[in-house]
PDB file of C-alpha atoms in Angstrom:
ATOM      1  CA  MET A  11       0.311  -0.208   0.219  1.00 90.00           C
ATOM      2  CA  ASP A  12       1.040   3.419  -0.986  1.00 92.00           C
ATOM      3  CA  ILE A  13       2.702   5.384   1.916  1.00 95.00           C
ATOM      4  CA  ARG A  14       0.402   8.326   1.965  1.00 95.00           C
ATOM      5  CA  THR A  15      -2.610   6.188   1.063  1.00 93.00           C
ATOM      6  CA  TYR A  16      -1.637   3.981   4.033  1.00 93.00           C
ATOM      7  CA  LEU A  17      -1.504   7.204   6.694  1.00 96.00           C
ATOM      8  CA  HIS A  18      -4.627   8.586   4.908  1.00 95.00           C
ATOM      9  CA  PHE A  19      -6.550   6.190   5.964  1.00 94.00           C
ATOM     10  CA  LEU A  20      -5.215   5.966   9.365  1.00 95.00           C
ATOM     11  CA  ASN A  21      -6.193   9.335   9.858  1.00 96.00           C
ATOM     12  CA  ILE A  22      -9.762   9.209   9.569  1.00 95.00           C
ATOM     13  CA  ALA A  23      -9.790   5.925  11.132  1.00 95.00           C
ATOM     14  CA  GLU A  24      -8.501   7.776  14.263  1.00 97.00           C
ATOM     15  CA  LYS A  25     -11.577   9.530  14.241  1.00 97.00           C
ATOM     16  CA  LEU A  26     -13.236   5.938  15.790  1.00 97.00           C
ATOM     17  CA  LYS A  27     -10.261   6.858  19.141  1.00 97.00           C
ATOM     18  CA  CYS A  28     -12.567  10.666  18.944  1.00 97.00           C
ATOM     19  CA  ASN A  29     -16.043   9.542  18.608  1.00 96.00           C
ATOM     20  CA  THR A  30     -18.035   8.593  20.917  1.00 96.00           C
ATOM     21  CA  ARG A  31     -20.455   6.684  21.613  1.00 95.00           C
ATOM     22  CA  HIS A  32     -23.796   6.222  24.153  1.00 92.00           C
ATOM     23  CA  SER A  33     -21.974   3.455  26.775  1.00 94.00           C
ATOM     24  CA  TYR A  34     -19.501   4.531  29.611  1.00 96.00           C
ATOM     25  CA  THR A  35     -16.763   3.610  30.374  1.00 96.00           C
ATOM     26  CA  SER A  36     -16.632   1.716  34.289  1.00 96.00           C
ATOM     27  CA  SER A  37     -14.124   5.036  35.407  1.00 97.00           C
ATOM     28  CA  GLY A  38     -17.653   7.151  34.566  1.00 96.00           C
ATOM     29  CA  ARG A  39     -16.506   8.342  30.693  1.00 97.00           C
ATOM     30  CA  LYS A  40     -18.180   7.861  27.277  1.00 97.00           C
ATOM     31  CA  GLU A  41     -16.736   5.089  25.463  1.00 97.00           C
ATOM     32  CA  SER A  42     -15.087   5.863  22.283  1.00 97.00           C
ATOM     33  CA  VAL A  43     -15.911   3.794  19.367  1.00 97.00           C
ATOM     34  CA  ALA A  44     -12.167   2.630  18.888  1.00 97.00           C
ATOM     35  CA  GLU A  45     -12.708   0.593  22.561  1.00 97.00           C
ATOM     36  CA  HIS A  46     -15.154  -0.847  21.574  1.00 97.00           C
ATOM     37  CA  SER A  47     -14.016  -2.606  18.503  1.00 98.00           C
ATOM     38  CA  TRP A  48     -10.502  -2.629  19.933  1.00 98.00           C
ATOM     39  CA  ARG A  49     -12.823  -5.322  22.606  1.00 98.00           C
ATOM     40  CA  LEU A  50     -14.719  -6.785  20.238  1.00 98.00           C
ATOM     41  CA  ALA A  51     -11.902  -7.677  18.278  1.00 98.00           C
ATOM     42  CA  LEU A  52     -10.366  -9.786  21.722  1.00 98.00           C
ATOM     43  CA  MET A  53     -13.663 -10.941  23.133  1.00 98.00           C
ATOM     44  CA  ALA A  54     -14.169 -12.597  19.120  1.00 98.00           C
ATOM     45  CA  TYR A  55      -9.666 -13.884  20.011  1.00 98.00           C
ATOM     46  CA  LEU A  56     -10.404 -15.289  23.827  1.00 98.00           C
ATOM     47  CA  ILE A  57     -13.223 -17.615  22.376  1.00 98.00           C
ATOM     48  CA  GLY A  58     -11.174 -18.650  19.404  1.00 97.00           C
ATOM     49  CA  ASP A  59     -11.049 -21.988  20.831  1.00 97.00           C
ATOM     50  CA  ASP A  60     -14.744 -22.170  21.555  1.00 97.00           C
ATOM     51  CA  PHE A  61     -15.301 -22.011  17.806  1.00 98.00           C
ATOM     52  CA  PRO A  62     -13.118 -23.848  15.887  1.00 97.00           C
ATOM     53  CA  ASP A  63     -14.764 -24.827  12.825  1.00 97.00           C
ATOM     54  CA  VAL A  64     -15.235 -20.467  12.563  1.00 98.00           C
ATOM     55  CA  ASN A  65     -12.617 -18.492  10.260  1.00 98.00           C
ATOM     56  CA  MET A  66     -11.659 -16.100  13.386  1.00 98.00           C
ATOM     57  CA  ASP A  67      -9.221 -14.246  11.691  1.00 98.00           C
ATOM     58  CA  LYS A  68     -12.241 -13.066   9.444  1.00 98.00           C
ATOM     59  CA  VAL A  69     -14.138 -12.485  13.068  1.00 98.00           C
ATOM     60  CA  ILE A  70     -11.368 -10.349  14.577  1.00 98.00           C
ATOM     61  CA  CYS A  71     -11.283  -8.262  10.896  1.00 98.00           C
ATOM     62  CA  MET A  72     -15.019  -8.220  11.400  1.00 98.00           C
ATOM     63  CA  CYS A  73     -14.520  -6.618  15.344  1.00 98.00           C
ATOM     64  CA  LEU A  74     -11.990  -3.795  14.101  1.00 97.00           C
ATOM     65  CA  PHE A  75     -13.876  -2.760  10.961  1.00 97.00           C
ATOM     66  CA  HIS A  76     -18.046  -3.252  11.665  1.00 97.00           C
ATOM     67  CA  ASP A  77     -18.516   0.354  12.408  1.00 96.00           C
ATOM     68  CA  MET A  78     -15.937   2.166   9.989  1.00 95.00           C
ATOM     69  CA  GLY A  79     -18.402   4.353   9.206  1.00 95.00           C
ATOM     70  CA  GLU A  80     -18.672   6.354  11.989  1.00 95.00           C
ATOM     71  CA  ALA A  81     -15.681   7.417  11.753  1.00 94.00           C
ATOM     72  CA  VAL A  82     -17.222  10.470   9.456  1.00 93.00           C
ATOM     73  CA  THR A  83     -20.951   9.474  10.954  1.00 93.00           C
ATOM     74  CA  GLY A  84     -20.615   9.405  14.221  1.00 91.00           C
ATOM     75  CA  ASP A  85     -22.137   7.267  16.622  1.00 92.00           C
ATOM     76  CA  ILE A  86     -26.485   6.239  16.918  1.00 88.00           C
ATOM     77  CA  PRO A  87     -27.424   4.478  19.724  1.00 85.00           C
ATOM     78  CA  CYS A  88     -29.057   1.370  18.666  1.00 85.00           C
ATOM     79  CA  PHE A  89     -32.895   2.989  19.020  1.00 87.00           C
ATOM     80  CA  GLU A  90     -32.574   6.098  17.976  1.00 88.00           C
ATOM     81  CA  LYS A  91     -30.488   4.906  14.585  1.00 89.00           C
ATOM     82  CA  THR A  92     -32.808   5.232  11.987  1.00 93.00           C
ATOM     83  CA  ASP A  93     -33.394   3.277   8.085  1.00 93.00           C
ATOM     84  CA  GLN A  94     -31.891   6.572   6.958  1.00 94.00           C
ATOM     85  CA  ASP A  95     -29.219   6.573   9.326  1.00 91.00           C
ATOM     86  CA  GLU A  96     -27.810   3.084   7.661  1.00 92.00           C
ATOM     87  CA  LYS A  97     -27.647   3.973   4.741  1.00 94.00           C
ATOM     88  CA  THR A  98     -25.553   7.576   5.019  1.00 94.00           C
ATOM     89  CA  GLU A  99     -23.104   5.025   7.349  1.00 92.00           C
ATOM     90  CA  ASP A 100     -23.106   2.280   4.011  1.00 93.00           C
ATOM     91  CA  ILE A 101     -22.555   5.067   1.865  1.00 95.00           C
ATOM     92  CA  ALA A 102     -19.752   6.670   4.342  1.00 93.00           C
ATOM     93  CA  VAL A 103     -18.434   3.203   4.264  1.00 94.00           C
ATOM     94  CA  LYS A 104     -18.313   3.063   0.676  1.00 95.00           C
ATOM     95  CA  ARG A 105     -16.526   6.236   0.618  1.00 94.00           C
ATOM     96  CA  LEU A 106     -14.075   5.196   3.031  1.00 93.00           C
ATOM     97  CA  LEU A 107     -12.991   2.227   1.255  1.00 94.00           C
ATOM     98  CA  ALA A 108     -12.686   3.024  -2.036  1.00 94.00           C
ATOM     99  CA  GLU A 109      -9.554   4.908  -0.674  1.00 90.00           C
ATOM    100  CA  LEU A 110      -8.247   1.613  -0.377  1.00 94.00           C
ATOM    101  CA  PRO A 111      -6.111   0.241  -2.336  1.00 94.00           C
ATOM    102  CA  GLU A 112      -7.153  -3.481  -3.706  1.00 95.00           C
ATOM    103  CA  PRO A 113      -6.845  -6.382  -2.986  1.00 96.00           C
ATOM    104  CA  CYS A 114      -7.069  -4.643   0.850  1.00 95.00           C
ATOM    105  CA  ARG A 115     -10.175  -3.120  -0.917  1.00 96.00           C
ATOM    106  CA  GLY A 116     -12.699  -5.837  -2.225  1.00 97.00           C
ATOM    107  CA  GLU A 117     -11.277  -7.797   0.364  1.00 96.00           C
ATOM    108  CA  VAL A 118     -12.823  -5.452   3.157  1.00 97.00           C
ATOM    109  CA  GLU A 119     -16.065  -4.475   0.929  1.00 97.00           C
ATOM    110  CA  GLN A 120     -16.712  -8.813   1.238  1.00 97.00           C
ATOM    111  CA  LEU A 121     -16.714  -8.611   4.924  1.00 97.00           C
ATOM    112  CA  PHE A 122     -19.131  -6.361   4.941  1.00 97.00           C
ATOM    113  CA  ALA A 123     -21.152  -7.697   2.239  1.00 97.00           C
ATOM    114  CA  GLU A 124     -20.345 -10.400   4.582  1.00 98.00           C
ATOM    115  CA  MET A 125     -22.060  -8.674   7.870  1.00 97.00           C
ATOM    116  CA  GLY A 126     -24.700  -7.277   5.839  1.00 96.00           C
ATOM    117  CA  GLU A 127     -26.059 -10.733   5.190  1.00 97.00           C
ATOM    118  CA  LEU A 128     -25.804 -12.763   8.284  1.00 97.00           C
ATOM    119  CA  GLN A 129     -25.304 -15.403   6.474  1.00 98.00           C
ATOM    120  CA  THR A 130     -22.159 -16.939   8.025  1.00 98.00           C
ATOM    121  CA  LYS A 131     -20.986 -18.548  10.960  1.00 98.00           C
ATOM    122  CA  GLU A 132     -18.375 -15.957  11.094  1.00 98.00           C
ATOM    123  CA  ALA A 133     -20.647 -13.058  10.765  1.00 98.00           C
ATOM    124  CA  LYS A 134     -23.132 -14.146  12.961  1.00 98.00           C
ATOM    125  CA  LEU A 135     -20.730 -14.655  15.912  1.00 98.00           C
ATOM    126  CA  TYR A 136     -19.282 -11.145  15.198  1.00 98.00           C
ATOM    127  CA  LYS A 137     -23.013  -9.677  15.122  1.00 98.00           C
ATOM    128  CA  ALA A 138     -23.700 -12.093  18.454  1.00 98.00           C
ATOM    129  CA  LEU A 139     -20.024 -10.432  20.426  1.00 98.00           C
ATOM    130  CA  ASP A 140     -21.193  -6.873  18.915  1.00 98.00           C
ATOM    131  CA  LYS A 141     -24.672  -6.746  20.846  1.00 97.00           C
ATOM    132  CA  LEU A 142     -23.175  -8.662  24.341  1.00 98.00           C
ATOM    133  CA  GLU A 143     -19.833  -5.777  23.905  1.00 98.00           C
ATOM    134  CA  ALA A 144     -22.356  -3.534  24.444  1.00 96.00           C
ATOM    135  CA  LEU A 145     -23.973  -5.438  27.046  1.00 97.00           C
ATOM    136  CA  ILE A 146     -21.652  -5.960  28.943  1.00 98.00           C
ATOM    137  CA  GLN A 147     -19.992  -1.856  29.131  1.00 97.00           C
ATOM    138  CA  HIS A 148     -22.787  -1.473  30.303  1.00 96.00           C
ATOM    139  CA  ASN A 149     -22.771  -3.643  33.482  1.00 97.00           C
ATOM    140  CA  GLU A 150     -19.108  -2.070  33.621  1.00 97.00           C
ATOM    141  CA  ALA A 151     -20.663   1.027  33.657  1.00 97.00           C
ATOM    142  CA  ASP A 152     -21.778   2.935  36.962  1.00 96.00           C
ATOM    143  CA  ILE A 153     -25.962   2.380  36.516  1.00 96.00           C
ATOM    144  CA  SER A 154     -26.361   6.373  37.048  1.00 95.00           C
ATOM    145  CA  THR A 155     -25.372   6.682  33.463  1.00 95.00           C
ATOM    146  CA  TRP A 156     -28.304   3.758  32.030  1.00 95.00           C
ATOM    147  CA  ILE A 157     -31.653   5.714  30.846  1.00 94.00           C
ATOM    148  CA  PRO A 158     -34.189   3.931  31.121  1.00 94.00           C
ATOM    149  CA  LEU A 159     -35.513   1.534  28.248  1.00 94.00           C
ATOM    150  CA  GLU A 160     -31.127   0.220  29.168  1.00 94.00           C
ATOM    151  CA  TYR A 161     -33.569  -1.959  32.156  1.00 95.00           C
ATOM    152  CA  GLU A 162     -35.262  -3.450  29.051  1.00 95.00           C
ATOM    153  CA  LEU A 163     -32.406  -3.656  26.777  1.00 95.00           C
ATOM    154  CA  GLN A 164     -30.442  -5.280  29.270  1.00 96.00           C
ATOM    155  CA  MET A 165     -33.015  -8.400  29.352  1.00 97.00           C
ATOM    156  CA  THR A 166     -33.398  -8.541  26.016  1.00 96.00           C
ATOM    157  CA  TYR A 167     -30.789  -6.793  23.787  1.00 96.00           C
ATOM    158  CA  GLY A 168     -28.919  -9.609  21.840  1.00 96.00           C
ATOM    159  CA  THR A 169     -30.992 -12.467  22.738  1.00 97.00           C
ATOM    160  CA  LYS A 170     -32.030 -12.890  18.669  1.00 97.00           C
ATOM    161  CA  GLU A 171     -28.528 -12.559  17.151  1.00 98.00           C
ATOM    162  CA  CYS A 172     -26.696 -15.835  19.959  1.00 98.00           C
ATOM    163  CA  GLU A 173     -29.923 -18.550  19.430  1.00 98.00           C
ATOM    164  CA  PHE A 174     -27.036 -20.298  16.551  1.00 97.00           C
ATOM    165  CA  SER A 175     -24.893 -20.704  19.419  1.00 98.00           C
ATOM    166  CA  GLU A 176     -24.726 -22.422  22.715  1.00 98.00           C
ATOM    167  CA  TYR A 177     -21.868 -21.348  24.340  1.00 98.00           C
ATOM    168  CA  LEU A 178     -23.311 -17.464  22.867  1.00 98.00           C
ATOM    169  CA  LYS A 179     -26.896 -18.307  24.999  1.00 98.00           C
ATOM    170  CA  LYS A 180     -24.435 -19.311  27.608  1.00 98.00           C
ATOM    171  CA  LEU A 181     -22.838 -16.067  27.452  1.00 98.00           C
ATOM    172  CA  ARG A 182     -25.353 -14.000  26.879  1.00 98.00           C
ATOM    173  CA  ASP A 183     -27.322 -15.647  29.840  1.00 98.00           C
ATOM    174  CA  ALA A 184     -24.571 -14.896  32.692  1.00 98.00           C
ATOM    175  CA  VAL A 185     -24.370 -10.801  31.015  1.00 98.00           C
ATOM    176  CA  ARG A 186     -28.406 -11.053  32.209  1.00 98.00           C
ATOM    177  CA  GLU A 187     -27.922 -12.722  35.539  1.00 98.00           C
ATOM    178  CA  ASP A 188     -24.940  -9.672  35.895  1.00 98.00           C
ATOM    179  CA  SER A 189     -27.525  -6.930  35.154  1.00 97.00           C
ATOM    180  CA  LYS A 190     -29.961  -8.287  37.106  1.00 97.00           C
ATOM    181  CA  ASP A 191     -27.554  -7.592  40.008  1.00 96.00           C
ATOM    182  CA  LYS A 192     -26.163  -4.681  39.450  1.00 96.00           C
ATOM    183  CA  ILE A 193     -30.142  -3.312  38.860  1.00 95.00           C
ATOM    184  CA  LYS A 194     -30.841  -5.157  42.532  1.00 95.00           C
ATOM    185  CA  ALA A 195     -27.482  -3.766  43.907  1.00 94.00           C
ATOM    186  CA  ALA A 196     -29.168  -0.155  42.879  1.00 90.00           C
ATOM    187  CA  ASP A 197     -32.475  -0.378  44.451  1.00 85.00           C
ATOM    188  CA  PRO A 198     -33.309  -3.814  46.883  1.00 76.00           C
ATOM    189  CA  LYS A 199     -36.332  -3.133  45.807  1.00 75.00           C
ATOM    190  CA  ALA A 200     -36.359  -4.208  42.195  1.00 63.00           C
ATOM    191  CA  GLY A 201     -37.742  -7.672  41.101  1.00 54.00           C
ATOM    192  CA  SER A 202     -35.116 -10.475  39.461  1.00 47.00           C
TER     193      SER A 202
END
């Protein structure tokens, strides 16, 4: 890859460090999109042995690239994101990838196509982990950062995406239990 093309793409990707998400870290500051993507890739790597029939290198690449459009658009929480927001982000991704030379461009375009179709084991695993990472992050943040809608989302978000795997269903259940414990600790009168 040409050095200037490489540096330019990294300059755009750096915005993922600057653009924050709706989630807060355990230290009380807003999480960046880059931090979310990094931990998502780490999550994929750590469970590689539990998914021996999955190309984990591909999953890790999906995790690293999946929010690339947010370098341009910023993050919009799932409960606010519209179809138009999705289209705008897709256009941003296409423009960013057009700057990459082949074969890199084609490889990353294929990753985005696969993620969009959600038919392969790799795409399904990336998507389930993406949902779970957000839930885990909310459990790690102070409950005072939760908005009312998130009490329900902590119990429902990601359920459908985890259905294809017994391992992921168990992980989702453990995260849900952590959410229930967090809610109960904040308000001992809260139901379980």
